[in-house]
Amino acid sequence: MKTYLFQLLAVLSCFLASCSFDSAKNDALDTEPCNDKTLPFQYSIIITDKGGLVLLDANLLEIEYDVLYSKKNIKMFSYPEGSSAEPAYSIQKYEQESRIVVATEFNECKQEHVTMILELNQMWCACGPDSHLEHIYTYDTIRCDLRVLNDSVICEKISVNEILSWENDGRKQEEPCITLVKDRHSIAVMGLLNAPSPDIK
């Protein structure tokens, strides 16, 4: 009887030791440090009106009747403030249209996604006897859900104002691109719409 109890205790001890080893092994895997690298990520934005006209001016020249958005009408910043690197952006000419090209950074250890605000100066108006300058802005919240694979950032989806705008279809080499529909950039001076714009800094 004593021999039987001894054997039972020995088997039970081995079983518990095995369970503890497996648990410690799994804990080690769970706490394995992630790849703490900050990697570059880029996507682009096309802005059109309801008729499909692209409303971005890739040329640095001022045009007489400014109905397009140039870089001076655009701002981008991370949201919440300081949650990621401030995005860098420029308007570049692609084969068929101009786009806002946005470059930022992603750290999988510190971030689940990258969110930023796109601010467009949709209209400025110099009205009234004192020609007081007023601005009308639009704001869009752009969220990019990202992950890291083999030291590259893969974009899973992009949502604009919590509405899905782009989703990865498996062609991971494709640069994500979203389209926003906006009114044309308007300028009003003393009630005259789309008058030539002054040099505003």
Tab-separated table of C-alpha atoms in Angstrom:
chain	number	residue	atom	x	y	z
A	1	MET	CA	0.000	0.000	0.000
A	2	LYS	CA	2.814	2.365	0.930
A	3	THR	CA	4.577	1.502	-2.323
A	4	TYR	CA	1.413	2.287	-4.299
A	5	LEU	CA	0.998	5.691	-2.578
A	6	PHE	CA	4.668	6.479	-3.171
A	7	GLN	CA	4.331	5.687	-6.906
A	8	LEU	CA	1.145	7.788	-7.121
A	9	LEU	CA	2.861	10.748	-5.444
A	10	ALA	CA	5.867	10.366	-7.756
A	11	VAL	CA	3.641	10.397	-10.884
A	12	LEU	CA	1.664	13.360	-9.556
A	13	SER	CA	4.854	15.299	-8.804
A	14	CYS	CA	6.164	14.668	-12.322
A	15	PHE	CA	2.860	15.799	-13.816
A	16	LEU	CA	2.848	19.028	-11.778
A	17	ALA	CA	6.476	19.710	-12.679
A	18	SER	CA	5.660	19.211	-16.363
A	19	CYS	CA	2.710	21.597	-16.143
A	20	SER	CA	4.859	24.221	-14.406
A	21	PHE	CA	7.537	23.898	-17.113
A	22	ASP	CA	4.986	24.297	-19.930
A	23	SER	CA	3.418	27.268	-18.172
A	24	ALA	CA	6.804	28.935	-17.699
A	25	LYS	CA	7.635	28.255	-21.358
A	26	ASN	CA	4.341	29.821	-22.529
A	27	ASP	CA	4.869	32.812	-20.248
A	28	ALA	CA	8.315	33.277	-21.752
A	29	LEU	CA	6.829	33.225	-25.253
A	30	ASP	CA	4.104	35.690	-24.260
A	31	THR	CA	6.599	38.115	-22.727
A	32	GLU	CA	9.111	37.836	-25.557
A	33	PRO	CA	10.111	41.414	-26.431
A	34	CYS	CA	8.630	42.660	-29.685
A	35	ASN	CA	10.698	44.205	-32.428
A	36	ASP	CA	11.013	47.727	-31.041
A	37	LYS	CA	11.680	49.389	-34.403
A	38	THR	CA	10.061	52.525	-35.737
A	39	LEU	CA	9.419	51.965	-39.438
A	40	PRO	CA	8.309	54.333	-42.230
A	41	PHE	CA	4.791	54.177	-43.661
A	42	GLN	CA	3.329	56.065	-46.638
A	43	TYR	CA	-0.084	56.433	-48.230
A	44	SER	CA	-1.772	58.963	-50.521
A	45	ILE	CA	-4.986	60.972	-50.709
A	46	ILE	CA	-6.898	62.114	-53.805
A	47	ILE	CA	-9.343	64.997	-53.335
A	48	THR	CA	-12.096	65.377	-55.943
A	49	ASP	CA	-15.360	67.253	-56.307
A	50	LYS	CA	-18.669	65.463	-56.844
A	51	GLY	CA	-18.055	65.392	-60.594
A	52	GLY	CA	-14.681	63.665	-60.232
A	53	LEU	CA	-12.452	66.695	-60.897
A	54	VAL	CA	-9.210	66.340	-58.923
A	55	LEU	CA	-8.910	69.388	-56.674
A	56	LEU	CA	-5.169	69.289	-55.994
A	57	ASP	CA	-2.523	71.493	-57.569
A	58	ALA	CA	0.856	69.740	-57.792
A	59	ASN	CA	2.409	72.782	-59.483
A	60	LEU	CA	3.971	75.363	-57.236
A	61	LEU	CA	2.723	78.178	-59.475
A	62	GLU	CA	-0.182	80.314	-58.285
A	63	ILE	CA	-3.157	80.198	-60.609
A	64	GLU	CA	-5.349	83.218	-61.221
A	65	TYR	CA	-8.638	81.704	-60.061
A	66	ASP	CA	-7.773	79.373	-57.254
A	67	VAL	CA	-10.336	76.527	-57.197
A	68	LEU	CA	-7.760	73.865	-56.345
A	69	TYR	CA	-6.104	73.014	-53.043
A	70	SER	CA	-2.380	73.672	-52.789
A	71	LYS	CA	-0.117	72.920	-49.850
A	72	LYS	CA	-0.855	76.312	-48.271
A	73	ASN	CA	-4.514	75.196	-47.876
A	74	ILE	CA	-3.635	71.876	-46.192
A	75	LYS	CA	-2.469	70.879	-42.714
A	76	MET	CA	-1.967	67.425	-41.203
A	77	PHE	CA	-1.191	66.526	-37.611
A	78	SER	CA	-1.168	63.427	-35.438
A	79	TYR	CA	-4.164	62.649	-33.226
A	80	PRO	CA	-4.143	62.609	-30.286
A	81	GLU	CA	-1.313	65.114	-30.245
A	82	GLY	CA	2.018	63.394	-29.662
A	83	SER	CA	0.635	59.880	-30.224
A	84	SER	CA	2.917	59.394	-33.228
A	85	ALA	CA	5.424	61.274	-35.328
A	86	GLU	CA	3.954	64.337	-37.015
A	87	PRO	CA	3.145	63.367	-40.611
A	88	ALA	CA	5.111	64.880	-43.462
A	89	TYR	CA	3.107	65.564	-46.620
A	90	SER	CA	3.426	67.017	-50.089
A	91	ILE	CA	1.356	67.234	-53.261
A	92	GLN	CA	2.876	65.095	-55.988
A	93	LYS	CA	1.909	64.476	-59.586
A	94	TYR	CA	1.100	60.854	-60.410
A	95	GLU	CA	0.369	59.543	-63.913
A	96	GLN	CA	-3.319	60.433	-63.904
A	97	GLU	CA	-3.779	62.923	-61.077
A	98	SER	CA	-2.178	64.849	-58.255
A	99	ARG	CA	-2.218	63.353	-54.761
A	100	ILE	CA	-1.342	64.318	-51.221
A	101	VAL	CA	1.455	61.920	-50.277
A	102	VAL	CA	1.619	61.354	-46.516
A	103	ALA	CA	4.672	59.890	-44.782
A	104	THR	CA	4.722	58.924	-41.121
A	105	GLU	CA	6.244	56.322	-38.798
A	106	PHE	CA	4.901	53.275	-36.958
A	107	ASN	CA	6.160	51.393	-33.907
A	108	GLU	CA	4.249	48.155	-33.329
A	109	CYS	CA	5.400	47.972	-29.692
A	110	LYS	CA	3.955	51.369	-28.837
A	111	GLN	CA	1.039	51.775	-31.259
A	112	GLU	CA	-1.953	49.790	-32.460
A	113	HIS	CA	-2.668	52.218	-35.298
A	114	VAL	CA	-1.762	55.661	-36.626
A	115	THR	CA	-4.428	58.373	-36.570
A	116	MET	CA	-4.146	61.868	-38.006
A	117	ILE	CA	-6.298	64.885	-38.789
A	118	LEU	CA	-6.487	66.371	-42.297
A	119	GLU	CA	-7.428	70.058	-42.198
A	120	LEU	CA	-8.459	71.794	-45.419
A	121	ASN	CA	-8.924	75.541	-45.720
A	122	GLN	CA	-11.998	75.181	-47.923
A	123	MET	CA	-12.805	78.863	-48.272
A	124	TRP	CA	-11.424	82.195	-47.275
A	125	CYS	CA	-13.459	85.342	-47.518
A	126	ALA	CA	-12.476	88.997	-47.291
A	127	CYS	CA	-15.861	90.609	-46.757
A	128	GLY	CA	-17.268	93.845	-45.403
A	129	PRO	CA	-15.946	97.389	-45.406
A	130	ASP	CA	-12.850	96.443	-43.390
A	131	SER	CA	-12.196	93.328	-45.549
A	132	HIS	CA	-11.922	91.154	-42.449
A	133	LEU	CA	-10.419	87.800	-43.437
A	134	GLU	CA	-12.453	84.723	-42.474
A	135	HIS	CA	-11.687	81.060	-43.074
A	136	ILE	CA	-13.907	77.985	-43.376
A	137	TYR	CA	-12.191	74.686	-42.607
A	138	THR	CA	-13.095	71.015	-42.958
A	139	TYR	CA	-11.589	68.319	-40.740
A	140	ASP	CA	-11.264	64.579	-41.413
A	141	THR	CA	-9.950	61.939	-39.003
A	142	ILE	CA	-7.889	59.336	-40.869
A	143	ARG	CA	-7.014	56.095	-39.063
A	144	CYS	CA	-4.537	53.591	-40.522
A	145	ASP	CA	-4.551	50.070	-39.019
A	146	LEU	CA	-1.045	48.702	-39.449
A	147	ARG	CA	1.137	45.709	-38.581
A	148	VAL	CA	4.777	44.797	-39.067
A	149	LEU	CA	5.858	41.851	-41.214
A	150	ASN	CA	9.517	41.139	-41.975
A	151	ASP	CA	10.596	44.675	-41.062
A	152	SER	CA	7.965	46.195	-43.360
A	153	VAL	CA	4.781	48.017	-42.399
A	154	ILE	CA	1.640	46.415	-43.823
A	155	CYS	CA	-1.527	48.502	-43.943
A	156	GLU	CA	-4.645	46.460	-43.209
A	157	LYS	CA	-7.238	49.205	-43.665
A	158	ILE	CA	-7.787	52.953	-43.639
A	159	SER	CA	-10.912	54.544	-42.165
A	160	VAL	CA	-12.014	58.144	-42.642
A	161	ASN	CA	-14.282	59.518	-39.921
A	162	GLU	CA	-14.806	55.901	-38.744
A	163	ILE	CA	-15.977	54.784	-42.227
A	164	LEU	CA	-13.862	52.171	-44.049
A	165	SER	CA	-12.238	53.824	-47.060
A	166	TRP	CA	-9.488	51.368	-48.109
A	167	GLU	CA	-8.770	47.722	-47.314
A	168	ASN	CA	-5.796	45.524	-48.117
A	169	ASP	CA	-6.726	43.043	-50.851
A	170	GLY	CA	-3.501	41.045	-50.557
A	171	ARG	CA	-1.410	43.112	-52.963
A	172	LYS	CA	0.922	44.248	-50.222
A	173	GLN	CA	3.218	46.116	-52.618
A	174	GLU	CA	0.392	48.507	-53.497
A	175	GLU	CA	0.588	51.910	-51.808
A	176	PRO	CA	-2.703	52.618	-50.017
A	177	CYS	CA	-4.690	55.445	-51.595
A	178	ILE	CA	-7.975	56.974	-50.418
A	179	THR	CA	-10.296	59.447	-52.162
A	180	LEU	CA	-12.125	62.288	-50.404
A	181	VAL	CA	-14.975	64.220	-52.027
A	182	LYS	CA	-14.918	67.952	-51.211
A	183	ASP	CA	-16.252	71.261	-52.474
A	184	ARG	CA	-13.903	73.280	-54.631
A	185	HIS	CA	-11.612	75.688	-52.837
A	186	SER	CA	-13.391	79.039	-52.841
A	187	ILE	CA	-12.202	82.596	-52.486
A	188	ALA	CA	-14.609	85.487	-51.939
A	189	VAL	CA	-13.547	89.147	-51.868
A	190	MET	CA	-16.325	91.655	-51.181
A	191	GLY	CA	-18.883	89.057	-52.231
A	192	LEU	CA	-17.126	88.047	-55.483
A	193	LEU	CA	-16.561	84.285	-55.462
A	194	ASN	CA	-13.269	82.828	-56.762
A	195	ALA	CA	-11.565	86.200	-57.038
A	196	PRO	CA	-7.763	86.125	-57.407
A	197	SER	CA	-6.166	85.204	-54.095
A	198	PRO	CA	-3.793	87.573	-52.331
A	199	ASP	CA	-0.440	86.352	-51.113
A	200	ILE	CA	-1.333	84.875	-47.713
A	201	LYS	CA	1.428	83.425	-45.529
